[in-house]
Amino acid sequence: MPKPFLGVTQSALGRTWVERCDASQSTIALAIAQTHGVPDILARVLAGRGVGLHETEGFLNPRLRDLMPDPHVLTDMEAAAARLADSVQRNEKVAIFGDYDVDGACSAALLAEYLRACGITYAIHIPDRITEGYGPNVDAIRGLKAQGADILVTVDCGTASIEPLAEAKRLGLDPVVLDHHQAPEQLPEALAIVNPNRQDDLSGLGHLCAAGVVFLFLVALNRTLRTRGFFQRGHEPDLMGSLDLVALATVADVVPLVGLNRAFVRQGLAIMKSRGRVGLAALLDTAGLAGAPEAWHLGYLVGPRINAGGRIGDAALGSRLLLTEDPVQAGQIAAELDRLNRERQAIEVVAVEEAEAQALLALERMPDQPVLVTSSPEWHPGVVGLISARTKERFRRPAFAFTVNADGTATGSGRSVPGVDLGHAVRAAVDAGLAIKGGGHTMAAGVTIRAAEMDRFLAFVTERLNDPVSTMRLNDQFAIDSTLTAAGAQPGLVTALERAGPFGSGQPEPVFVFPQHRLIEAREVGSGGHMRVKLRAGDGSMIGGIAFRAAGQPLGNVLSQAMGNALHVAGTLSIDRWGGHEKAELRIMDAARPE
């Protein structure tokens, strides 16, 4: 076991602090700093994330052309591209069936935008979360056929939709699936199922979100059309210009920001900076973001607003916003999504309180319960994913939240912790007959069960996940990149560290400890339980910080009780540009009392 950092074995969140860089990585960090001329602290951040001496240049300056695979390494890609190329050349109407989250909206918009540039008519259907549920359904497919569709393409869904795709095939719609969710053994009948997570796919691209898969498909389709001479009379669609959508989906769907995904996000953020997509520009304005967007803005400001349409409003608003070229319409949709997001936040607050009360009761009975399952007939189906996410965050274990429906079923969503594969557990529950339908990926899953079998479902996932959750708890450590003082936390340092980004899932933000800093302010701000703090170093320098959703929680309690005293405070840095002045700000993630 590594030596506890600063001797912290029991932080405010009950974790042991450890240094991210081991001895060998520290040696590599020194070599990176000397060879590549980067600051020592940046070199430690790189080495701590597994970047080697000879990989540093490529990591700091990732080029899409170096990381892009041949799309045909994905199973069925060649057949999918050939069939859509036929559609383009025949001027067929393409039906696009998407999902109601950010990845689904971006995937649908990506494909539609390409078809529009080729002069092809399309129809997008995003299912209503409450009346239709996730994935293709027979009635919607029949409706698309009635609208004159010649082919059906499902994006971010369809891998497990056996009956709906059988109906599509019967109607002559030649179903093509572009998805990334974990796949069952038995796949539906379709002309092509492009999914890096199908069991016979050997591409090694299972970390892509659906929009990433759609982008690779469009590269393959573009190549096929070029080979057939389709573009001889006109310009090819601008695929690189659509990477802003891939970046947004990649961050919002919380897939690992490694390899190709990291290049997608880096390039997409650069494109987003110009605000050329009027829908995204309107949403950024509505969210109050005046500067260049960063990866965390996509996850915390943009994504939730697009998701709000699918959660409690019109599920098609997201894709409509991303495709519109009318600034007036974009402003109207962005305003509506912002309103829905505020409404969603109000609904979520009450539901999360109820879920946490249920979870606390369950843990009183069984403190080592590895999985939490909460439910209520009062919860809106659109917020169960958020409820499970908040429960997971507070209790640091996988969590499911269900809304109980009038027909005796329960619709739920689960969120997991690193090292615990939730999607696989849900697929196993479906195969075992304990769930009506379900699927997902490692960190998130959706599932529908019979409400009367809630306890049996809990018992099943408890047995299934007990060992990986136990392993996670044994290794429940908080990795620290380095120490800093308030005087050392300057905007220039944050800018230098951004070269190692973008940060997100699988690519954690650098975490710094401010040791023995006196807490001179700790107060609750806003309505979300956030706490604003101010720290003073021994030399009198100060830094401000914020602890999100900490009030009344273990972290917030430690901060409140430490007022006027010295504290080790850990967190990540960002630049606060309020009022036209730049200063570094700390996002507090944990704290510990000095021994």
XYZ file of C-alpha atoms in Angstrom:
595
model
C 0.000 0.000 0.000
C 1.332 3.478 -0.824
C 2.184 5.786 2.032
C -0.711 8.123 2.941
C -0.188 11.606 1.534
C 0.330 14.094 4.401
C -0.594 11.194 6.692
C -4.278 11.419 5.753
C -5.995 8.052 6.220
C -9.491 9.322 7.031
C -10.502 12.449 5.118
C -13.835 14.225 5.343
C -15.130 11.737 2.779
C -13.550 8.768 4.555
C -10.729 8.260 2.072
C -6.991 7.734 2.275
C -4.995 10.303 0.337
C -2.181 8.931 -1.808
C 0.318 10.479 -4.195
C -0.683 9.799 -7.796
C 2.892 9.481 -9.053
C 4.789 6.468 -7.753
C 8.591 6.372 -7.700
C 8.978 5.248 -11.315
C 6.491 7.841 -12.563
C 8.326 10.545 -10.636
C 11.469 9.580 -12.543
C 9.545 9.760 -15.826
C 8.172 13.177 -14.805
C 11.690 14.479 -14.301
C 12.712 13.186 -17.741
C 9.627 14.754 -19.373
C 10.385 18.132 -17.803
C 14.019 18.059 -18.909
C 13.438 16.685 -22.424
C 10.327 18.603 -23.419
C 10.902 21.808 -21.457
C 7.554 21.749 -19.666
C 7.012 22.910 -16.067
C 7.757 20.306 -13.407
C 4.172 20.296 -12.170
C 2.807 19.667 -15.689
C 5.338 16.867 -16.131
C 4.068 15.223 -12.914
C 0.486 15.505 -14.122
C 1.408 13.823 -17.415
C 3.440 11.028 -15.824
C 0.697 10.414 -13.277
C -1.720 9.711 -16.138
C 0.535 7.137 -17.742
C 2.137 9.380 -20.373
C 5.645 8.191 -21.188
C 8.657 10.234 -22.216
C 8.291 9.412 -25.910
C 4.502 9.836 -25.875
C 4.564 13.351 -24.448
C 4.680 15.309 -27.707
C 1.780 13.357 -29.212
C -0.224 13.661 -26.001
C 0.237 17.414 -25.671
C -0.582 17.941 -29.348
C -3.020 15.165 -30.335
C -3.783 15.040 -34.045
C -6.952 13.388 -35.229
C -5.231 12.050 -38.337
C -2.776 10.118 -36.137
C -5.500 8.605 -33.945
C -8.304 7.963 -36.458
C -8.758 4.253 -37.205
C -10.006 2.875 -40.490
C -13.790 2.894 -39.898
C -14.029 -0.534 -41.510
C -12.386 -2.124 -38.453
C -15.879 -1.920 -36.928
C -18.021 -4.962 -37.682
C -20.717 -4.298 -40.329
C -19.361 -0.822 -41.104
C -18.721 -1.578 -44.767
C -22.272 -2.879 -45.284
C -23.790 0.095 -43.422
C -21.831 2.649 -45.457
C -22.671 0.927 -48.744
C -26.410 0.856 -47.982
C -26.555 4.527 -46.962
C -24.515 5.441 -50.029
C -27.203 3.710 -52.079
C -29.819 5.818 -50.274
C -27.960 9.026 -51.053
C -27.539 8.131 -54.713
C -31.192 7.077 -55.043
C -32.373 10.182 -53.182
C -34.233 8.019 -50.650
C -35.848 9.431 -47.527
C -33.892 8.406 -44.421
C -35.611 7.876 -41.065
C -33.346 8.580 -38.089
C -34.428 7.093 -34.759
C -32.482 8.584 -31.843
C -32.331 8.654 -28.074
C -33.542 11.420 -25.782
C -30.196 12.259 -24.165
C -27.326 14.474 -25.343
C -25.530 11.637 -27.135
C -28.734 10.711 -28.942
C -29.465 14.316 -29.939
C -25.910 14.875 -31.192
C -25.871 11.553 -33.067
C -29.149 12.318 -34.814
C -27.994 15.841 -35.673
C -24.658 14.572 -37.031
C -26.302 12.173 -39.450
C -29.060 14.620 -40.436
C -26.584 17.427 -41.062
C -24.555 15.222 -43.380
C -27.643 14.084 -45.285
C -28.826 17.689 -45.572
C -25.482 18.669 -47.087
C -25.976 15.874 -49.640
C -29.467 17.132 -50.482
C -31.211 14.121 -48.927
C -34.573 14.283 -47.138
C -34.661 12.882 -43.622
C -37.069 12.512 -40.706
C -35.884 12.413 -37.093
C -37.866 10.646 -34.393
C -36.799 11.027 -30.755
C -39.100 8.937 -28.527
C -41.003 10.430 -25.611
C -39.425 9.153 -22.420
C -42.775 8.543 -20.699
C -45.132 7.380 -23.457
C -42.597 5.478 -25.610
C -39.566 4.750 -23.443
C -36.038 4.087 -24.652
C -35.263 2.766 -28.097
C -37.197 1.948 -31.259
C -40.835 0.896 -30.965
C -43.172 -0.664 -33.488
C -45.718 2.187 -33.626
C -43.064 4.827 -34.257
C -41.437 2.736 -36.986
C -44.784 2.278 -38.700
C -45.304 6.034 -38.466
C -41.950 6.715 -40.116
C -42.819 4.310 -42.918
C -46.141 6.116 -43.374
C -44.192 9.388 -43.745
C -42.425 7.912 -46.767
C -39.191 6.638 -45.206
C -37.187 4.189 -47.324
C -34.559 3.204 -44.759
C -34.277 3.288 -40.955
C -31.093 4.261 -39.120
C -31.093 4.018 -35.331
C -28.494 6.060 -33.450
C -27.547 5.565 -29.783
C -30.127 2.764 -29.591
C -31.328 -0.340 -31.391
C -28.769 -2.968 -30.415
C -31.308 -4.908 -28.323
C -34.492 -3.937 -30.219
C -35.422 -7.316 -31.677
C -39.168 -6.891 -32.281
C -39.114 -3.263 -33.520
C -36.321 -3.953 -36.007
C -38.084 -7.108 -37.185
C -41.077 -4.883 -37.976
C -38.810 -2.395 -39.763
C -37.415 -5.206 -41.873
C -40.941 -6.480 -42.646
C -41.834 -2.972 -43.835
C -38.796 -2.931 -46.135
C -36.909 -0.264 -44.200
C -33.498 -2.040 -44.216
C -32.609 -1.196 -40.572
C -29.078 0.027 -39.852
C -27.970 0.383 -36.214
C -25.254 2.830 -35.081
C -24.856 2.336 -31.340
C -22.389 1.860 -28.501
C -24.395 0.225 -25.708
C -23.490 -3.215 -24.413
C -24.977 -5.860 -26.659
C -26.894 -9.054 -25.862
C -25.798 -12.363 -27.350
C -28.807 -12.423 -29.653
C -28.795 -9.398 -31.938
C -31.830 -8.146 -33.854
C -32.208 -8.806 -37.566
C -30.798 -5.779 -39.333
C -28.908 -4.985 -42.490
C -26.016 -3.785 -40.322
C -25.347 -3.339 -36.607
C -22.325 -1.104 -36.079
C -21.493 -1.198 -32.387
C -17.964 -1.522 -30.970
C -19.491 -3.213 -27.915
C -21.156 -6.065 -29.779
C -19.554 -9.298 -28.687
C -18.013 -10.153 -32.061
C -16.474 -6.710 -32.664
C -12.682 -6.652 -32.381
C -12.085 -2.968 -33.146
C -11.080 -2.031 -29.591
C -13.244 1.101 -29.859
C -15.709 0.269 -27.091
C -14.911 3.559 -25.341
C -16.625 5.630 -28.053
C -19.993 7.257 -27.449
C -22.693 6.876 -30.097
C -21.771 10.185 -31.737
C -18.205 8.925 -32.078
C -19.513 5.812 -33.824
C -21.725 7.955 -36.092
C -18.742 10.156 -36.977
C -16.686 7.110 -38.021
C -19.684 5.921 -40.014
C -19.864 9.270 -41.809
C -16.155 9.019 -42.643
C -16.840 5.583 -44.164
C -19.953 6.842 -45.982
C -18.082 9.859 -47.328
C -15.291 7.623 -48.598
C -17.799 5.334 -50.325
C -19.603 8.230 -51.991
C -16.294 9.749 -53.093
C -15.235 6.447 -54.631
C -18.535 6.276 -56.500
C -18.018 9.793 -57.877
C -20.967 11.348 -56.052
C -19.122 14.596 -55.256
C -17.887 15.320 -58.777
C -20.580 17.979 -59.173
C -20.305 19.543 -55.735
C -18.407 19.944 -52.472
C -18.074 17.214 -49.885
C -19.790 17.857 -46.525
C -17.536 19.396 -43.873
C -16.995 16.457 -41.513
C -14.385 18.253 -39.418
C -16.849 21.067 -38.796
C -19.199 18.612 -37.095
C -16.712 17.633 -34.405
C -18.306 20.137 -32.025
C -21.247 17.712 -31.787
C -18.947 14.735 -31.234
C -17.133 16.621 -28.469
C -20.368 17.580 -26.728
C -21.682 14.008 -26.812
C -18.360 12.522 -25.693
C -18.205 14.706 -22.586
C -21.919 14.545 -21.748
C -22.076 10.744 -22.059
C -19.125 10.447 -19.634
C -17.104 8.074 -21.804
C -13.331 7.909 -21.161
C -11.422 10.923 -22.501
C -8.547 8.845 -23.825
C -7.045 8.316 -27.268
C -9.465 9.139 -30.054
C -12.080 10.549 -27.654
C -9.568 13.042 -26.297
C -8.712 14.181 -29.822
C -12.429 14.499 -30.633
C -12.969 16.767 -27.640
C -9.833 18.841 -28.172
C -10.720 19.488 -31.818
C -14.421 19.948 -31.087
C -13.772 22.581 -28.431
C -11.605 24.511 -30.885
C -14.470 24.490 -33.384
C -16.996 25.488 -30.723
C -14.873 28.514 -29.870
C -15.944 30.217 -33.112
C -19.652 29.747 -32.207
C -20.468 28.863 -35.796
C -23.335 26.540 -34.838
C -26.160 28.931 -34.038
C -27.986 26.506 -31.756
C -24.979 25.854 -29.557
C -24.106 29.549 -29.538
C -27.626 30.371 -28.316
C -27.417 27.748 -25.591
C -23.992 28.997 -24.451
C -25.417 32.524 -24.258
C -28.425 31.300 -22.296
C -26.099 29.525 -19.874
C -24.197 32.783 -19.351
C -20.939 31.573 -20.894
C -19.207 34.436 -22.673
C -15.720 32.963 -23.108
C -14.351 29.925 -24.889
C -16.093 26.729 -23.740
C -14.112 24.137 -21.806
C -14.850 20.441 -21.401
C -16.519 20.900 -18.013
C -18.875 23.517 -19.468
C -20.224 20.841 -21.811
C -20.884 18.467 -18.938
C -22.292 20.917 -16.404
C -23.822 23.793 -18.393
C -24.692 22.665 -21.915
C -25.465 18.978 -21.447
C -28.054 19.348 -18.655
C -30.003 21.921 -20.669
C -30.194 19.678 -23.741
C -31.084 16.723 -21.526
C -33.895 18.716 -19.902
C -35.969 18.444 -23.087
C -35.766 14.666 -23.019
C -36.322 14.493 -19.276
C -39.446 16.579 -18.740
C -40.322 18.296 -22.039
C -40.200 17.781 -25.799
C -37.529 15.138 -26.447
C -36.840 16.465 -29.958
C -35.807 19.952 -28.800
C -32.129 19.013 -28.506
C -31.620 17.735 -32.051
C -33.787 20.563 -33.403
C -31.596 23.140 -31.658
C -28.371 21.576 -32.932
C -29.636 21.507 -36.530
C -31.334 24.893 -36.846
C -29.688 27.591 -38.925
C -32.171 30.265 -37.793
C -30.813 32.421 -34.916
C -34.336 33.434 -33.841
C -35.523 29.833 -33.596
C -32.266 28.891 -31.854
C -32.836 31.554 -29.209
C -36.402 30.384 -28.631
C -35.420 26.720 -28.248
C -32.473 27.582 -26.003
C -34.754 29.665 -23.764
C -37.257 26.803 -23.534
C -34.519 24.300 -22.665
C -33.213 26.671 -20.002
C -36.713 26.953 -18.515
C -37.130 23.175 -18.539
C -33.744 22.783 -16.875
C -34.766 25.072 -14.012
C -37.996 23.110 -13.647
C -36.006 19.876 -13.665
C -33.734 21.198 -10.923
C -36.724 21.967 -8.691
C -38.179 18.480 -9.231
C -34.788 16.899 -8.597
C -34.201 18.591 -5.215
C -37.275 17.048 -3.604
C -36.746 13.629 -5.162
C -33.075 13.455 -4.156
C -33.958 14.230 -0.542
C -36.453 11.351 -0.550
C -33.968 8.983 -2.179
C -31.212 9.852 0.293
C -33.598 9.192 3.181
C -34.400 5.752 1.725
C -30.698 5.048 1.214
C -29.810 6.047 4.781
C -32.493 3.714 6.118
C -31.166 0.848 3.994
C -27.614 1.472 5.196
C -28.719 1.543 8.825
C -30.023 -1.982 8.335
C -27.041 -3.158 6.281
C -24.041 -0.776 6.344
C -22.070 -2.816 3.800
C -24.879 -2.954 1.247
C -22.942 -2.735 -2.066
C -25.805 -1.394 -4.201
C -28.569 1.043 -3.345
C -32.055 0.812 -4.866
C -34.587 3.580 -4.206
C -38.066 4.069 -5.654
C -41.227 6.145 -5.574
C -44.427 6.417 -7.630
C -44.091 10.205 -7.292
C -40.763 10.606 -9.079
C -40.776 11.928 -12.621
C -39.268 9.329 -14.990
C -37.042 12.048 -16.417
C -35.086 12.561 -13.197
C -34.407 8.994 -12.018
C -30.979 9.086 -13.663
C -30.126 12.251 -11.766
C -31.437 10.758 -8.512
C -29.242 7.678 -8.915
C -26.258 9.891 -9.780
C -26.683 12.012 -6.645
C -27.174 8.920 -4.477
C -24.059 7.340 -5.961
C -22.063 10.521 -5.332
C -23.093 10.796 -1.700
C -22.748 7.141 -0.689
C -19.935 6.189 -3.104
C -21.463 2.950 -4.360
C -23.639 1.988 -7.373
C -27.213 3.221 -7.130
C -30.502 2.659 -8.934
C -33.571 4.886 -8.744
C -36.994 3.754 -9.986
C -40.283 5.438 -10.662
C -43.194 3.051 -10.073
C -45.729 3.137 -12.901
C -49.497 2.639 -12.777
C -49.233 -0.564 -14.861
C -47.198 -2.316 -12.182
C -43.802 -1.806 -13.795
C -40.934 0.303 -12.503
C -38.692 2.316 -14.803
C -35.236 2.963 -13.447
C -31.778 4.262 -14.091
C -28.493 3.344 -12.474
C -25.115 5.005 -12.040
C -21.904 3.272 -11.081
C -18.471 3.886 -9.621
C -15.121 3.171 -11.321
C -14.372 -0.523 -11.582
C -17.984 -1.691 -11.330
C -19.685 -2.583 -14.637
C -23.353 -1.682 -14.257
C -24.402 -2.262 -17.860
C -23.220 -5.867 -17.746
C -25.162 -6.480 -14.527
C -28.360 -5.089 -16.052
C -27.994 -7.229 -19.183
C -27.531 -10.246 -16.898
C -30.740 -9.320 -15.061
C -32.589 -9.207 -18.389
C -31.152 -12.585 -19.404
C -32.161 -14.028 -16.018
C -35.751 -12.810 -16.464
C -35.518 -10.361 -13.557
C -35.824 -7.318 -15.803
C -38.256 -6.725 -18.643
C -35.697 -4.755 -20.614
C -32.498 -2.894 -19.955
C -28.991 -2.089 -21.041
C -26.316 0.541 -20.947
C -22.598 0.734 -20.446
C -20.093 0.467 -17.618
C -21.006 3.604 -15.686
C -24.707 4.004 -16.477
C -27.684 1.817 -17.321
C -31.434 1.949 -17.791
C -33.787 -0.853 -16.772
C -37.481 -1.691 -16.541
C -38.656 -4.276 -14.018
C -41.902 -5.473 -12.463
C -42.396 -3.308 -9.371
C -43.357 -6.360 -7.286
C -39.918 -7.840 -8.011
C -37.916 -4.844 -6.771
C -36.472 -6.866 -3.860
C -35.498 -9.746 -6.184
C -33.772 -7.278 -8.515
C -31.884 -5.772 -5.567
C -30.811 -9.227 -4.402
C -29.609 -10.112 -7.913
C -27.503 -6.994 -8.480
C -26.209 -7.177 -4.886
C -24.854 -10.670 -5.492
C -23.577 -9.700 -8.933
C -21.736 -6.560 -7.823
C -20.671 -7.419 -4.279
C -17.123 -8.476 -5.182
C -16.232 -5.540 -7.486
C -17.734 -3.040 -5.016
C -15.734 -4.628 -2.161
C -12.573 -4.346 -4.251
C -13.383 -0.701 -4.999
C -13.808 0.044 -1.297
C -10.502 -1.582 -0.385
C -8.850 0.715 -2.899
C -10.933 3.793 -2.050
C -8.070 6.217 -2.293
C -7.968 9.836 -3.363
C -5.058 10.483 -5.729
C -3.176 13.756 -5.225
C -0.963 15.233 -7.941
C 0.952 17.720 -5.802
C 0.815 20.341 -3.064
C 0.353 24.035 -3.689
C 0.056 27.208 -1.682
C -2.419 30.005 -2.256
C 0.413 32.137 -3.655
C 1.356 29.429 -6.160
C -2.160 29.010 -7.542
C -2.035 31.506 -10.390
C -3.943 31.703 -13.704
C -0.706 30.981 -15.583
C -0.403 27.627 -13.824
C -3.980 26.702 -14.728
C -3.316 27.615 -18.356
C -0.172 25.470 -18.404
C -2.067 22.502 -16.943
C -4.745 22.798 -19.633
C -2.188 21.436 -22.095
C -2.717 18.035 -20.444
C -6.475 18.282 -20.984
C -9.257 18.049 -21.747
C -10.096 16.355 -18.478
C -13.031 14.147 -17.653
C -13.858 10.469 -17.313
C -10.689 8.373 -17.520
C -8.581 11.541 -17.632
C -8.999 13.097 -14.172
C -8.366 16.741 -13.518
C -5.157 17.475 -11.575
C -5.842 17.470 -7.846
C -3.803 19.672 -5.509
C -3.667 19.851 -1.742
C -3.339 23.189 -0.001
C -1.788 22.031 3.284
C -2.228 23.819 6.591
C -4.272 26.673 5.117
C -6.451 28.561 7.550
C -10.159 28.582 6.763
C -11.337 32.173 7.117
C -14.707 31.831 5.383
C -17.161 28.990 4.845
C -20.753 29.846 3.989
C -23.605 28.340 2.032
C -24.495 30.098 -1.214
C -27.329 29.677 -3.701
C -30.083 27.097 -3.496
C -28.082 24.001 -4.379
C -26.277 23.495 -1.080
C -22.977 24.884 -2.401
C -20.407 26.337 0.001
C -18.141 29.278 -0.706
C -14.826 29.232 1.173
C -11.703 31.332 1.526
C -8.303 29.973 2.566
C -5.255 31.846 3.879
C -1.696 30.498 3.675
C 0.970 31.117 6.286
C 2.442 33.959 4.192
C -0.915 35.743 4.115
C -1.795 34.892 0.496
C -5.375 33.804 -0.074
C -7.437 31.736 -2.487
C -11.198 31.366 -2.849
C -12.979 28.154 -3.538
C -16.320 26.432 -3.797
C -17.549 23.035 -2.641
C -20.525 21.979 -4.756
C -23.520 20.361 -2.999
C -21.489 20.119 0.226
C -23.753 21.872 2.760
C -25.125 19.413 5.290
C -22.883 16.651 3.881
C -19.676 15.263 5.442
C -17.416 17.616 3.474
C -19.536 20.660 4.289
C -19.658 19.712 7.969
C -15.863 19.485 8.187
C -15.502 22.867 6.467
C -18.029 24.524 8.783
C -16.433 23.095 11.921
C -12.929 24.136 10.839
C -13.656 27.869 10.649
C -10.632 29.786 11.896
C -8.450 26.677 12.006
C -5.833 25.151 9.719
C -7.022 22.485 7.304
C -5.641 20.379 4.457
C -7.911 21.184 1.504
C -7.839 19.237 -1.784
C -9.373 20.192 -5.102
C -8.955 21.201 -8.712
C -8.144 24.621 -10.141
C -9.962 26.779 -12.649
C -9.768 30.405 -13.740
C -12.397 32.818 -12.439
C -12.846 35.592 -15.018
C -15.589 37.469 -13.204
C -15.480 41.245 -13.698
C -12.800 41.038 -16.364
C -10.085 40.014 -13.881
C -8.487 36.580 -13.897
C -7.717 34.678 -10.721
C -7.348 31.031 -9.816
C -10.222 29.404 -7.948
C -10.342 26.098 -6.114
C -13.111 23.541 -6.562
C -12.965 21.698 -3.247
C -13.261 17.911 -3.484
C -12.115 16.795 -0.025
C -10.546 18.037 3.190
C -8.742 16.656 6.222
C -7.761 17.929 9.625
C -3.967 18.049 10.146
C -2.693 15.512 12.661
